[in-house]
XYZ file of C-alpha atoms in Angstrom:
760
model
C 107.531 -1.734 45.513
C 103.955 -0.600 44.572
C 103.235 2.737 42.835
C 102.701 5.311 45.756
C 99.414 6.988 45.153
C 99.654 9.004 48.518
C 102.546 10.564 47.255
C 100.261 12.315 44.746
C 97.968 13.699 47.341
C 97.848 16.756 47.702
C 99.418 16.209 44.226
C 102.172 18.810 44.177
C 103.082 19.266 40.633
C 106.925 20.008 40.682
C 108.411 20.984 37.186
C 112.041 20.939 38.661
C 113.979 17.818 37.595
C 117.525 16.607 37.985
C 119.417 15.485 34.764
C 122.118 13.072 34.845
C 124.948 15.384 35.228
C 123.476 16.585 38.603
C 121.984 19.863 37.465
C 118.582 21.110 38.632
C 116.531 22.057 35.581
C 113.100 23.528 35.464
C 110.777 23.071 32.457
C 108.394 25.593 31.275
C 105.776 25.382 28.672
C 104.390 28.220 26.512
C 100.727 28.139 26.203
C 100.762 29.612 22.794
C 103.375 27.869 21.043
C 103.797 24.703 23.276
C 107.581 25.140 23.236
C 109.427 23.809 26.260
C 111.670 26.431 27.844
C 114.398 25.665 30.539
C 115.776 27.449 33.352
C 118.671 26.134 35.627
C 120.381 27.055 38.763
C 124.017 28.135 38.540
C 126.092 27.717 35.300
C 124.779 27.510 31.915
C 124.044 23.949 30.712
C 126.812 22.162 28.882
C 126.346 20.516 25.540
C 125.963 17.227 27.312
C 123.255 18.519 29.617
C 121.234 19.722 26.703
C 121.576 16.361 25.109
C 119.978 14.748 28.403
C 116.912 17.022 28.106
C 115.098 15.180 25.447
C 114.840 12.142 27.732
C 113.218 14.136 30.404
C 109.474 13.908 31.055
C 107.572 16.070 28.476
C 105.881 19.096 30.243
C 103.823 20.266 27.261
C 100.736 19.460 25.309
C 100.931 18.727 21.568
C 99.570 21.672 19.758
C 96.220 21.396 17.833
C 97.581 23.693 15.089
C 99.869 20.738 13.953
C 97.058 18.711 12.467
C 98.364 18.654 8.907
C 101.854 18.822 10.055
C 101.541 15.224 10.836
C 103.371 13.100 8.233
C 101.880 9.996 6.610
C 102.052 6.701 8.443
C 105.281 5.674 6.845
C 106.601 3.331 9.725
C 105.189 0.251 10.851
C 104.945 -1.527 14.232
C 103.182 -4.574 15.193
C 100.023 -4.414 17.325
C 99.719 -8.342 17.222
C 100.247 -8.607 20.793
C 98.698 -5.421 21.940
C 95.091 -4.967 23.087
C 92.996 -1.674 23.578
C 90.402 -1.372 26.341
C 88.332 1.924 26.277
C 86.629 2.349 29.596
C 83.741 4.798 30.186
C 80.609 5.001 32.040
C 78.792 6.060 28.824
C 79.689 2.919 26.740
C 76.235 1.844 25.572
C 74.898 4.346 28.293
C 73.756 7.677 27.080
C 74.269 10.447 29.814
C 76.026 13.086 28.099
C 78.476 14.215 25.540
C 81.100 11.615 26.204
C 78.523 9.043 24.718
C 78.841 10.911 21.349
C 82.553 10.917 21.346
C 82.880 7.147 21.866
C 80.020 6.113 19.746
C 81.309 8.229 16.583
C 84.969 7.279 17.076
C 84.344 3.520 17.512
C 84.258 2.756 13.789
C 87.592 4.393 13.265
C 89.241 2.654 16.335
C 87.731 -0.590 15.485
C 89.334 -0.563 11.890
C 92.740 0.299 13.537
C 92.733 -2.415 16.256
C 90.365 -5.002 14.737
C 89.495 -7.978 16.978
C 91.877 -6.320 19.748
C 89.668 -3.612 20.595
C 87.058 -3.754 23.412
C 84.820 -0.990 25.079
C 84.153 -1.443 28.739
C 81.144 0.152 30.381
C 78.263 -0.487 32.978
C 75.560 -3.024 32.357
C 72.253 -1.116 32.157
C 69.428 -3.642 31.105
C 67.168 -0.996 29.524
C 70.135 -0.069 27.197
C 71.325 -3.491 26.549
C 68.027 -4.628 25.243
C 67.959 -2.044 22.386
C 71.664 -1.306 21.667
C 73.696 -4.553 22.437
C 73.719 -7.956 20.955
C 75.034 -10.411 23.608
C 77.470 -13.102 22.316
C 80.279 -15.336 23.469
C 83.733 -13.739 23.648
C 85.659 -14.428 20.580
C 89.016 -13.769 22.245
C 90.110 -16.883 24.222
C 91.946 -14.849 26.743
C 89.025 -12.657 27.495
C 86.582 -15.549 27.565
C 88.752 -17.161 30.440
C 88.940 -13.745 32.095
C 85.127 -13.230 32.064
C 84.417 -16.858 33.094
C 86.932 -16.455 36.094
C 85.290 -13.139 37.075
C 81.655 -14.578 36.885
C 82.661 -17.558 38.892
C 84.066 -15.285 41.609
C 80.827 -13.316 42.220
C 80.731 -10.839 39.351
C 78.224 -10.480 36.405
C 80.154 -9.543 33.238
C 78.631 -9.758 29.893
C 80.077 -9.617 26.373
C 78.560 -8.402 23.170
C 78.505 -6.172 20.101
C 77.332 -2.698 20.505
C 74.866 -2.105 17.530
C 76.348 1.207 16.270
C 78.569 1.987 13.178
C 81.758 -0.190 13.328
C 79.980 -2.891 15.628
C 82.642 -2.787 18.401
C 82.851 -5.277 20.971
C 81.729 -4.336 24.377
C 82.342 -5.647 27.943
C 79.701 -4.868 30.293
C 80.103 -5.047 34.086
C 77.011 -5.230 36.473
C 78.163 -3.063 39.341
C 75.000 -3.428 41.182
C 75.549 -7.247 41.559
C 78.822 -6.566 43.305
C 77.557 -3.912 45.642
C 78.104 -6.246 48.531
C 82.044 -5.389 48.165
C 81.512 -1.590 48.317
C 82.414 -1.262 52.134
C 85.545 -3.252 51.923
C 86.602 -1.508 48.573
C 85.933 2.001 50.084
C 88.231 0.793 53.081
C 90.908 -0.130 50.536
C 90.598 3.084 48.690
C 91.131 5.003 52.055
C 94.022 2.786 52.996
C 95.663 3.367 49.578
C 94.815 6.988 48.790
C 93.343 8.702 51.877
C 90.345 9.299 49.941
C 86.991 8.768 51.494
C 83.661 8.427 49.745
C 80.499 9.294 51.756
C 77.702 6.801 51.834
C 75.027 9.109 50.319
C 76.902 9.906 47.033
C 75.441 7.364 44.890
C 77.320 8.462 41.696
C 80.720 8.239 43.574
C 79.696 4.737 45.022
C 79.046 3.655 41.440
C 82.461 5.094 40.447
C 84.239 2.992 43.238
C 82.491 -0.223 42.217
C 83.214 0.454 38.388
C 86.831 1.326 39.133
C 87.597 -1.738 41.331
C 85.804 -4.158 38.739
C 87.562 -2.564 35.538
C 91.086 -2.957 37.563
C 90.048 -6.718 38.338
C 89.173 -7.167 34.578
C 92.491 -5.709 33.432
C 94.394 -7.646 36.110
C 92.689 -10.825 35.281
C 93.240 -10.479 31.584
C 96.833 -9.892 32.217
C 97.111 -13.036 34.393
C 95.316 -15.330 31.735
C 97.718 -14.383 29.038
C 100.041 -16.928 28.096
C 102.674 -14.357 27.206
C 103.239 -10.998 28.831
C 100.615 -8.629 27.044
C 100.823 -4.983 25.834
C 97.627 -3.596 27.312
C 96.448 -0.175 26.487
C 93.652 1.178 28.828
C 91.972 4.343 28.038
C 89.950 5.960 30.797
C 87.374 8.663 30.141
C 86.408 11.003 33.091
C 86.484 10.689 36.746
C 83.767 7.971 37.005
C 86.308 5.603 35.427
C 89.401 7.037 36.667
C 89.584 4.914 39.795
C 90.620 1.931 37.653
C 93.482 3.664 36.374
C 94.821 4.532 39.900
C 94.427 0.895 40.895
C 96.267 -0.392 37.761
C 99.258 1.709 38.567
C 99.280 0.765 42.155
C 99.082 -2.858 41.418
C 101.968 -2.446 38.769
C 99.846 -4.174 36.059
C 101.340 -4.409 32.678
C 98.937 -1.616 31.460
C 99.523 1.614 29.381
C 97.167 3.960 30.798
C 95.546 7.050 29.228
C 93.151 9.513 31.056
C 91.021 11.808 29.179
C 89.083 14.655 31.046
C 86.412 16.107 28.701
C 85.661 18.805 31.354
C 87.101 19.198 34.718
C 84.732 18.366 37.589
C 85.605 21.572 39.654
C 85.474 23.837 36.444
C 81.828 22.883 35.793
C 80.860 23.653 39.464
C 82.722 26.776 39.561
C 81.309 28.185 36.283
C 77.752 27.157 37.396
C 78.136 29.482 40.301
C 78.798 32.613 38.472
C 82.378 32.875 39.219
C 84.910 34.963 37.168
C 86.549 31.545 36.266
C 89.171 32.141 33.633
C 90.557 35.336 35.292
C 90.963 33.597 38.671
C 92.134 30.146 37.661
C 95.413 30.580 39.571
C 93.882 32.162 42.472
C 91.390 29.285 43.677
C 91.835 27.324 46.693
C 91.127 24.077 45.168
C 90.519 22.065 48.189
C 88.355 24.528 49.795
C 86.320 25.044 46.539
C 85.729 21.416 46.084
C 85.010 20.938 49.918
C 82.491 23.828 49.774
C 80.640 22.004 47.026
C 80.859 18.804 48.641
C 82.805 17.137 45.700
C 86.236 16.800 47.424
C 86.078 13.080 47.106
C 85.274 13.173 43.347
C 87.838 15.932 42.785
C 90.510 13.767 44.454
C 89.618 10.781 42.298
C 89.850 13.013 39.164
C 93.191 14.485 40.100
C 94.728 11.118 41.116
C 93.713 9.643 37.672
C 95.133 12.565 35.829
C 98.540 12.282 37.671
C 98.778 8.370 37.741
C 98.044 8.255 33.996
C 101.076 7.586 31.519
C 99.444 9.960 29.206
C 96.997 12.649 30.106
C 94.790 14.267 27.618
C 91.920 16.816 27.282
C 89.718 17.706 24.312
C 90.649 21.358 23.754
C 93.481 23.796 24.340
C 91.260 25.856 26.560
C 90.407 22.716 28.753
C 94.136 22.025 28.730
C 94.831 25.348 30.532
C 91.886 24.675 32.970
C 93.243 21.087 33.800
C 96.912 22.525 34.372
C 95.449 24.928 37.082
C 92.851 22.729 38.641
C 94.430 19.205 38.328
C 97.962 20.453 38.517
C 99.110 18.517 35.399
C 99.439 19.911 31.932
C 98.112 17.417 29.331
C 100.510 15.415 27.264
C 98.411 15.824 24.206
C 95.000 17.562 23.085
C 92.596 15.135 21.540
C 89.724 17.112 19.713
C 86.456 15.776 19.397
C 85.364 14.676 15.773
C 82.157 13.479 14.073
C 81.510 10.968 11.337
C 81.062 13.499 8.704
C 79.606 10.927 6.280
C 76.587 10.647 8.387
C 75.668 14.266 7.890
C 76.976 14.858 4.374
C 74.288 15.366 1.652
C 76.719 15.455 -1.331
C 75.904 18.576 -3.265
C 72.278 18.496 -1.851
C 72.642 20.325 1.514
C 71.528 23.616 -0.041
C 68.268 21.931 -1.301
C 67.938 20.167 2.053
C 68.249 23.518 3.732
C 65.472 25.022 1.456
C 63.141 22.007 2.412
C 63.786 22.164 6.018
C 63.453 25.963 5.988
C 59.994 25.506 4.333
C 58.828 23.236 7.278
C 59.944 25.869 9.841
C 58.118 28.660 7.894
C 54.980 26.504 8.178
C 55.303 26.452 11.960
C 56.050 30.206 12.064
C 52.744 30.794 10.033
C 50.792 29.012 12.700
C 52.597 30.452 15.633
C 52.259 34.085 14.575
C 48.728 33.839 13.064
C 47.019 37.046 13.150
C 50.373 38.939 13.383
C 52.025 37.650 10.376
C 52.888 41.166 9.139
C 56.495 40.356 8.004
C 57.806 38.642 4.925
C 58.925 35.192 5.533
C 61.210 35.303 2.519
C 63.078 38.054 4.257
C 63.042 36.299 7.651
C 66.177 34.678 9.235
C 65.968 31.850 11.779
C 68.603 31.772 14.414
C 68.791 29.077 17.238
C 70.645 28.113 20.521
C 70.309 24.551 21.835
C 71.807 22.435 24.505
C 71.609 21.951 28.324
C 69.550 24.448 30.173
C 72.645 26.297 31.673
C 71.541 29.952 31.259
C 74.835 31.493 31.775
C 77.372 28.776 30.909
C 75.611 28.196 27.465
C 75.511 31.867 26.722
C 71.734 32.461 26.656
C 71.882 35.505 28.822
C 74.372 37.260 26.421
C 72.332 36.118 23.634
C 69.050 37.589 24.754
C 70.833 40.919 25.505
C 72.343 41.015 21.997
C 68.864 40.201 20.419
C 67.492 43.240 22.236
C 70.233 45.517 20.820
C 69.845 43.895 17.354
C 66.073 44.681 17.520
C 67.051 48.359 18.061
C 69.535 48.327 15.311
C 67.124 46.898 12.797
C 64.346 49.227 13.681
C 66.323 52.501 13.605
C 67.768 51.370 10.186
C 64.332 50.561 8.911
C 65.391 47.115 7.849
C 62.812 44.870 6.266
C 64.563 41.833 7.629
C 62.910 39.978 10.560
C 64.942 37.594 12.926
C 63.254 34.618 14.707
C 65.316 33.342 17.617
C 64.606 29.724 18.683
C 65.549 28.657 22.258
C 65.726 24.843 22.287
C 66.627 24.020 25.943
C 64.625 21.299 27.751
C 63.070 22.658 31.007
C 60.184 21.546 33.331
C 56.867 21.783 31.773
C 53.457 20.143 32.168
C 52.054 20.496 28.649
C 51.891 22.222 25.344
C 50.751 25.906 25.515
C 47.156 26.037 24.417
C 47.583 29.202 22.367
C 50.536 27.461 20.516
C 48.434 24.542 19.393
C 45.500 26.715 18.397
C 47.870 28.434 16.109
C 48.859 25.364 14.339
C 45.206 24.278 14.142
C 44.346 27.676 12.749
C 46.911 27.384 10.029
C 45.824 23.780 9.139
C 42.225 25.145 8.919
C 43.159 28.046 6.530
C 45.169 25.712 4.401
C 42.172 23.211 4.141
C 40.015 26.271 3.230
C 42.425 27.414 0.528
C 42.455 23.979 -0.974
C 38.538 23.602 -1.081
C 38.139 27.145 -2.875
C 40.969 26.298 -5.208
C 39.393 22.971 -6.150
C 35.984 24.655 -6.680
C 37.678 27.584 -8.738
C 39.671 25.059 -10.969
C 36.529 23.284 -11.833
C 34.765 26.365 -12.868
C 37.781 27.391 -14.794
C 38.218 24.076 -16.481
C 34.388 24.118 -17.521
C 34.851 27.695 -19.056
C 37.721 26.819 -21.127
C 36.003 23.621 -22.373
C 33.265 25.731 -24.090
C 35.805 28.221 -25.493
C 35.146 31.324 -23.343
C 37.494 33.320 -21.118
C 36.252 32.862 -17.593
C 34.342 35.566 -15.735
C 36.218 36.072 -12.340
C 32.995 37.585 -10.714
C 31.099 34.402 -11.795
C 33.915 31.907 -10.849
C 34.064 32.993 -7.206
C 30.250 32.827 -5.806
C 28.941 34.155 -2.668
C 29.715 30.858 -0.869
C 33.403 31.063 -1.730
C 33.511 34.471 -0.544
C 31.723 33.726 2.685
C 34.088 30.757 3.278
C 37.036 33.119 2.798
C 35.803 35.777 5.156
C 35.256 33.333 7.860
C 38.726 32.061 7.599
C 40.043 35.574 7.709
C 37.983 36.364 10.745
C 39.316 33.033 12.439
C 42.818 34.476 12.190
C 41.973 37.406 14.301
C 43.986 37.549 17.498
C 43.633 39.934 20.537
C 46.999 38.626 22.336
C 50.543 38.695 21.288
C 51.919 35.421 19.830
C 53.372 33.369 22.795
C 57.013 33.271 23.732
C 57.095 29.881 25.140
C 55.574 26.809 23.338
C 54.812 25.043 26.680
C 53.411 25.817 30.071
C 56.254 26.205 32.394
C 56.268 24.788 35.935
C 58.202 27.617 37.356
C 57.278 30.343 35.056
C 58.074 33.227 37.461
C 61.600 31.834 38.174
C 62.605 30.804 34.708
C 65.645 32.634 33.735
C 64.929 32.927 29.979
C 61.312 34.179 30.480
C 62.442 36.645 33.262
C 65.192 38.051 30.764
C 62.625 38.432 28.171
C 60.450 40.493 30.516
C 63.407 42.718 31.257
C 64.328 43.352 27.634
C 60.772 43.641 26.455
C 60.882 41.434 23.365
C 57.266 40.261 23.431
C 56.717 39.461 19.666
C 55.043 42.550 18.973
C 54.398 43.775 15.545
C 56.912 46.774 15.792
C 59.747 44.439 16.823
C 61.848 43.165 14.207
C 63.266 40.343 16.475
C 60.907 37.687 17.589
C 61.603 34.961 20.307
C 60.372 31.315 20.408
C 61.248 29.263 23.414
C 60.775 25.605 22.975
C 61.755 24.055 26.354
C 61.879 20.375 25.027
C 63.933 18.291 22.798
C 62.810 18.319 19.146
C 61.033 15.240 17.778
C 59.680 14.251 14.522
C 56.609 12.946 16.418
C 55.751 16.151 18.031
C 52.402 17.741 17.160
C 53.622 21.156 17.277
C 56.914 21.226 15.635
C 57.378 17.718 13.889
C 61.093 17.840 13.053
C 64.061 16.120 14.506
C 67.085 18.116 15.614
C 69.161 17.415 12.448
C 66.363 18.628 9.995
C 65.532 21.654 12.165
C 69.451 22.661 12.127
C 69.411 22.364 8.411
C 66.599 24.710 8.085
C 68.048 27.431 10.273
C 70.377 30.328 8.920
C 72.705 30.554 11.842
C 73.443 28.815 15.100
C 74.404 31.091 18.020
C 76.304 29.374 20.836
C 78.248 32.209 22.861
C 78.959 29.920 25.573
C 81.058 30.973 28.673
C 82.064 27.280 29.630
C 82.204 24.788 26.645
C 85.158 22.475 26.844
C 84.424 21.372 23.088
C 81.012 22.164 21.591
C 79.293 19.642 19.455
C 76.346 21.935 18.577
C 78.529 24.247 16.472
C 80.516 21.371 14.998
C 77.025 19.631 13.787
C 76.257 22.947 12.301
C 79.557 23.143 10.455
C 79.267 19.827 8.869
C 75.596 20.508 7.726
C 76.734 23.812 6.067
C 75.076 26.148 8.638
C 76.991 29.047 9.902
C 77.591 29.454 13.658
C 78.820 31.833 16.352
C 80.916 30.333 18.967
C 83.618 31.740 21.432
C 87.198 31.593 22.242
C 86.314 30.015 25.584
C 84.923 26.907 23.784
C 87.146 24.191 22.395
C 85.398 24.260 18.994
C 86.026 28.020 18.814
C 89.658 27.982 19.522
C 90.119 24.998 17.064
C 88.532 26.791 14.281
C 90.414 30.092 15.299
C 93.739 28.218 15.004
C 93.096 26.588 11.555
C 91.235 29.388 9.648
C 92.776 32.818 8.954
C 89.379 34.540 8.504
C 86.862 32.372 10.283
C 83.922 34.683 9.609
C 84.304 34.316 5.806
C 83.720 30.672 6.369
C 80.703 31.199 8.491
C 82.401 30.603 11.743
C 82.047 33.666 13.933
C 84.373 33.613 17.019
C 83.071 35.895 20.061
C 85.743 37.175 22.313
C 84.534 36.259 25.811
C 88.036 35.764 27.378
C 89.745 39.015 27.001
C 86.647 41.137 26.835
C 83.966 42.380 29.501
C 80.381 41.207 29.234
C 79.068 44.435 27.735
C 81.906 44.382 24.993
C 81.303 40.851 24.143
C 77.435 41.569 23.949
C 78.438 44.469 21.457
C 80.679 42.135 19.361
C 77.809 39.668 19.366
C 75.261 42.142 18.298
C 77.664 43.276 15.370
C 78.015 39.787 14.071
C 74.172 39.468 14.153
C 73.702 42.722 12.465
C 76.185 42.176 9.801
C 74.669 38.917 9.032
C 71.266 40.274 8.702
C 72.722 42.648 6.076
C 74.003 39.919 3.902
C 72.172 39.389 0.567
C 70.563 35.765 -0.060
C 73.534 35.112 -2.452
C 76.092 35.994 -0.061
C 74.602 33.553 2.663
C 74.549 30.709 0.008
C 78.086 31.308 -0.801
C 78.944 31.368 2.986
C 77.088 28.131 3.488
C 79.229 26.633 0.747
C 82.237 27.454 2.423
C 81.078 26.402 5.956
C 80.219 23.013 4.508
C 83.648 22.654 3.114
C 85.246 22.764 6.668
C 83.624 19.585 7.512
C 86.738 17.773 6.703
C 88.442 19.398 9.719
C 85.962 17.772 12.108
C 86.101 14.275 10.491
C 87.390 11.502 12.738
C 89.589 10.499 9.883
C 91.817 13.548 10.885
C 91.078 13.946 14.326
C 91.485 10.367 15.226
C 95.202 10.581 14.832
C 95.530 12.413 18.061
C 93.852 9.380 19.770
C 96.290 7.241 17.906
C 99.314 9.414 18.860
C 98.179 9.133 22.660
C 97.947 5.363 22.443
C 101.294 5.225 20.982
C 102.941 7.651 23.429
C 101.363 5.442 26.428
C 102.859 2.234 25.028
C 106.303 3.875 24.665
C 106.072 5.081 28.421
C 104.855 1.923 29.841
C 106.926 -0.462 27.632
C 110.044 1.299 26.992
C 111.973 -1.870 26.300
C 109.573 -2.725 23.362
C 108.365 0.712 21.921
C 110.071 3.736 21.241
C 108.690 7.437 20.871
C 110.983 9.849 19.354
C 110.746 13.636 18.967
C 111.407 15.572 15.658
C 111.738 19.127 15.240
C 108.888 20.627 13.240
C 109.274 21.872 9.931
C 108.425 25.478 8.667
C 105.453 23.910 6.816
C 104.028 22.269 9.804
C 100.255 22.968 10.467
C 97.885 24.747 8.123
C 95.553 27.512 8.103
C 92.597 27.975 5.672
C 93.425 31.261 3.856
C 91.008 34.016 3.602
C 88.897 33.576 0.546
C 89.772 35.940 -2.138
C 86.455 36.538 -3.832
C 83.329 37.460 -1.779
C 83.746 39.565 1.318
C 82.046 37.982 4.233
C 80.270 41.378 5.247
C 78.160 43.284 2.530
C 79.716 46.437 3.946
C 82.790 45.738 1.809
C 80.829 44.893 -1.301
C 81.304 46.805 -4.470
C 79.047 46.967 -7.596
C 80.727 45.841 -10.711
C 79.155 48.656 -12.930
C 77.093 51.671 -12.296
C 73.967 49.962 -13.523
C 72.656 46.988 -11.669
C 69.411 45.417 -10.292
C 68.519 44.221 -6.929
C 69.911 40.615 -6.613
C 72.338 41.040 -9.463
C 75.456 39.133 -9.247
C 77.737 41.848 -7.319
C 80.923 39.907 -6.789
C 83.100 37.542 -8.897
C 82.794 34.067 -7.308
C 83.785 30.633 -8.646
C 82.642 27.978 -6.295
C 84.719 25.161 -8.008
C 87.974 27.154 -8.068
C 87.658 28.221 -4.518
C 86.716 24.585 -3.362
C 89.774 23.392 -5.067
C 92.004 25.852 -3.230
C 90.548 24.704 -0.015
C 91.223 21.214 -0.993
C 94.928 21.998 -1.422
C 95.032 23.260 2.188
C 93.750 20.105 3.805
C 94.905 16.685 2.480
C 92.571 13.778 1.843
C 92.257 11.676 4.932
C 94.914 9.184 5.316
C 93.834 5.613 4.836
C 94.423 4.225 8.260
C 95.936 0.690 8.533
C 93.756 -2.056 9.674
C 94.010 -4.469 12.542
C 97.520 -5.148 13.179
C 99.798 -2.557 11.668
C 99.983 1.201 12.330
C 102.595 3.981 12.709
C 102.676 7.494 13.637
C 104.829 10.477 13.108
C 104.178 13.135 15.686
C 106.500 15.416 17.739
C 107.110 18.782 19.271
C 104.561 20.557 17.355
C 102.772 17.469 15.974
C 105.918 15.779 14.621
C 107.536 12.826 15.860
C 108.333 9.177 15.208
C 107.074 5.940 16.702
C 108.224 2.441 16.143
C 108.710 -0.897 17.838
C 112.163 -1.731 18.982
């Protein structure tokens, strides 16, 4: 009998189960501790009943706090006859953040699975030309599978994705099989009562891609000489239909579904809804229907319920999924980075100085004629990402900047803050005034070089004859005339521009309208300046010729006060480059760091409370973070950057990849219980870890104390030993475990990150 998908529509999530002795048991999960609590009807459970509970379906997510609680890989099981297919619309096809997840994780997964790891995605010719090397399949079973599909009216390609790890990719041309769309839509309706409208091209692609991936997996199983152990990991709703079909057709496939952000959650937050306070109150079908995404929502929810293992990328998204998709994730799989790519061993401070100098050059040109502030006491802040004014927190950031400007002025601070907004918007060209500023700066530089050469030549000749130079004779009238003309050229009647480009919808742009409301127009009296760069950074730009990584390294602080951010790669990238950042407890990154660091602000990770505070309170807290950061001395900022950079190990795939490994092992145990076993162990008292608060320099200068009554400005005020502090941090996080290669692996993971997995 096939898997009844219709029983999952409308997907009633019943937590009541019947144990073998006949008692009705309800399982509850604590969101904080992830402990499973039980409630039963009638008499208390007997000892025999309690023993039955571990065999019940798990109704909880594995806690992120258990990262170092995972033991070493001390048990082995064979992966010789297992194969992993990772399926996503963004394989070799950059659309959003999932591309980064798959691309950076590929090397680690390829090391674990070797020749048995295949990524599956859509065939996009423009991407294949530059990213994929097409070759013949090396796996004989997969070769027979692809040949059979191609002979049946499909176009399936095989190759290597030219990224780190060079993983194998199977690319399916969905457009070539568009002739099957109507029949497959009819089958989807008969199977799940899900109708896909003709005008939704993205959903049509999802239907084609889903049926083709299910065809691929089914054909692979049929072509295998022995019953295979297939693991199929599906990312997001665009790939989810293939999972549903695999379960209905009872294919020998262990399925995993990962949602990186729920579909309905994104739409609700984009509509300025009080999302997190009303999670349990939404009429989900109505909200999805009102936004004309009901069919997409059903596909996503069906995939979440049909999967053997359901995962999300953060604890905050796990709570969201539990309410919107009506299934609590089995495990949280945080997103990581290849830290090696960003690491500049013991040189990141020098790289910061070099990149900061390049930003300063841009600032000199942008503010020509109004450069009445000291660049050495200037702090560069930035926010970057998709132009989602409220979701990304640009609204609260601008309001906090206005309040910070007031505080700096009333306290007569000599610090100047320049805030960059790097968010792509609709423009038609560079702003003429902005380009003129860079031209004036270059002209001044050329003038200074000309005068310097003439001055140097006269000085040299004077010293050759043994005379001290007469300054009045060294600088003649021509030199003075050239310099005066250069000074007159820097005069400016207007204020430095806010936006570096000409906006197509200037009057309706939310950032510019907010700037007009708060009155920050880059005037000389303001201590906070704003530069809106509505275009992605590029090293070939004539305006600010820097790529994103170089720009981030040159800034002092990244500000990301997002309201909706399932993970948050931008603050993670700041961290691995040693740049402090502000995040929120509504972002996956912020929650992750808050769980692992006793005092995040001491390590340059400021966590803004946007979940339990109102907008005005959150804005005041953000203003406080910014003001305290402005009061730090240069030495305190250097120490803080050292600490921030040391946290990069927390975000390395060598650590966070274990959660994906655990999810795959859990799926194998559920799909093939006769061959694989997943056991729970109680966590020990030492499970998990937290970085302690550093004992030396306080993060805020308000707590600083002079070591003696006599001191000079910039004197070493606090005792600080970088090597000693770094060694203590290394004790709090073990070196990455060397993952086994190709065909052997094991995991210990359980109730709070501990458990055992082995092959029977």
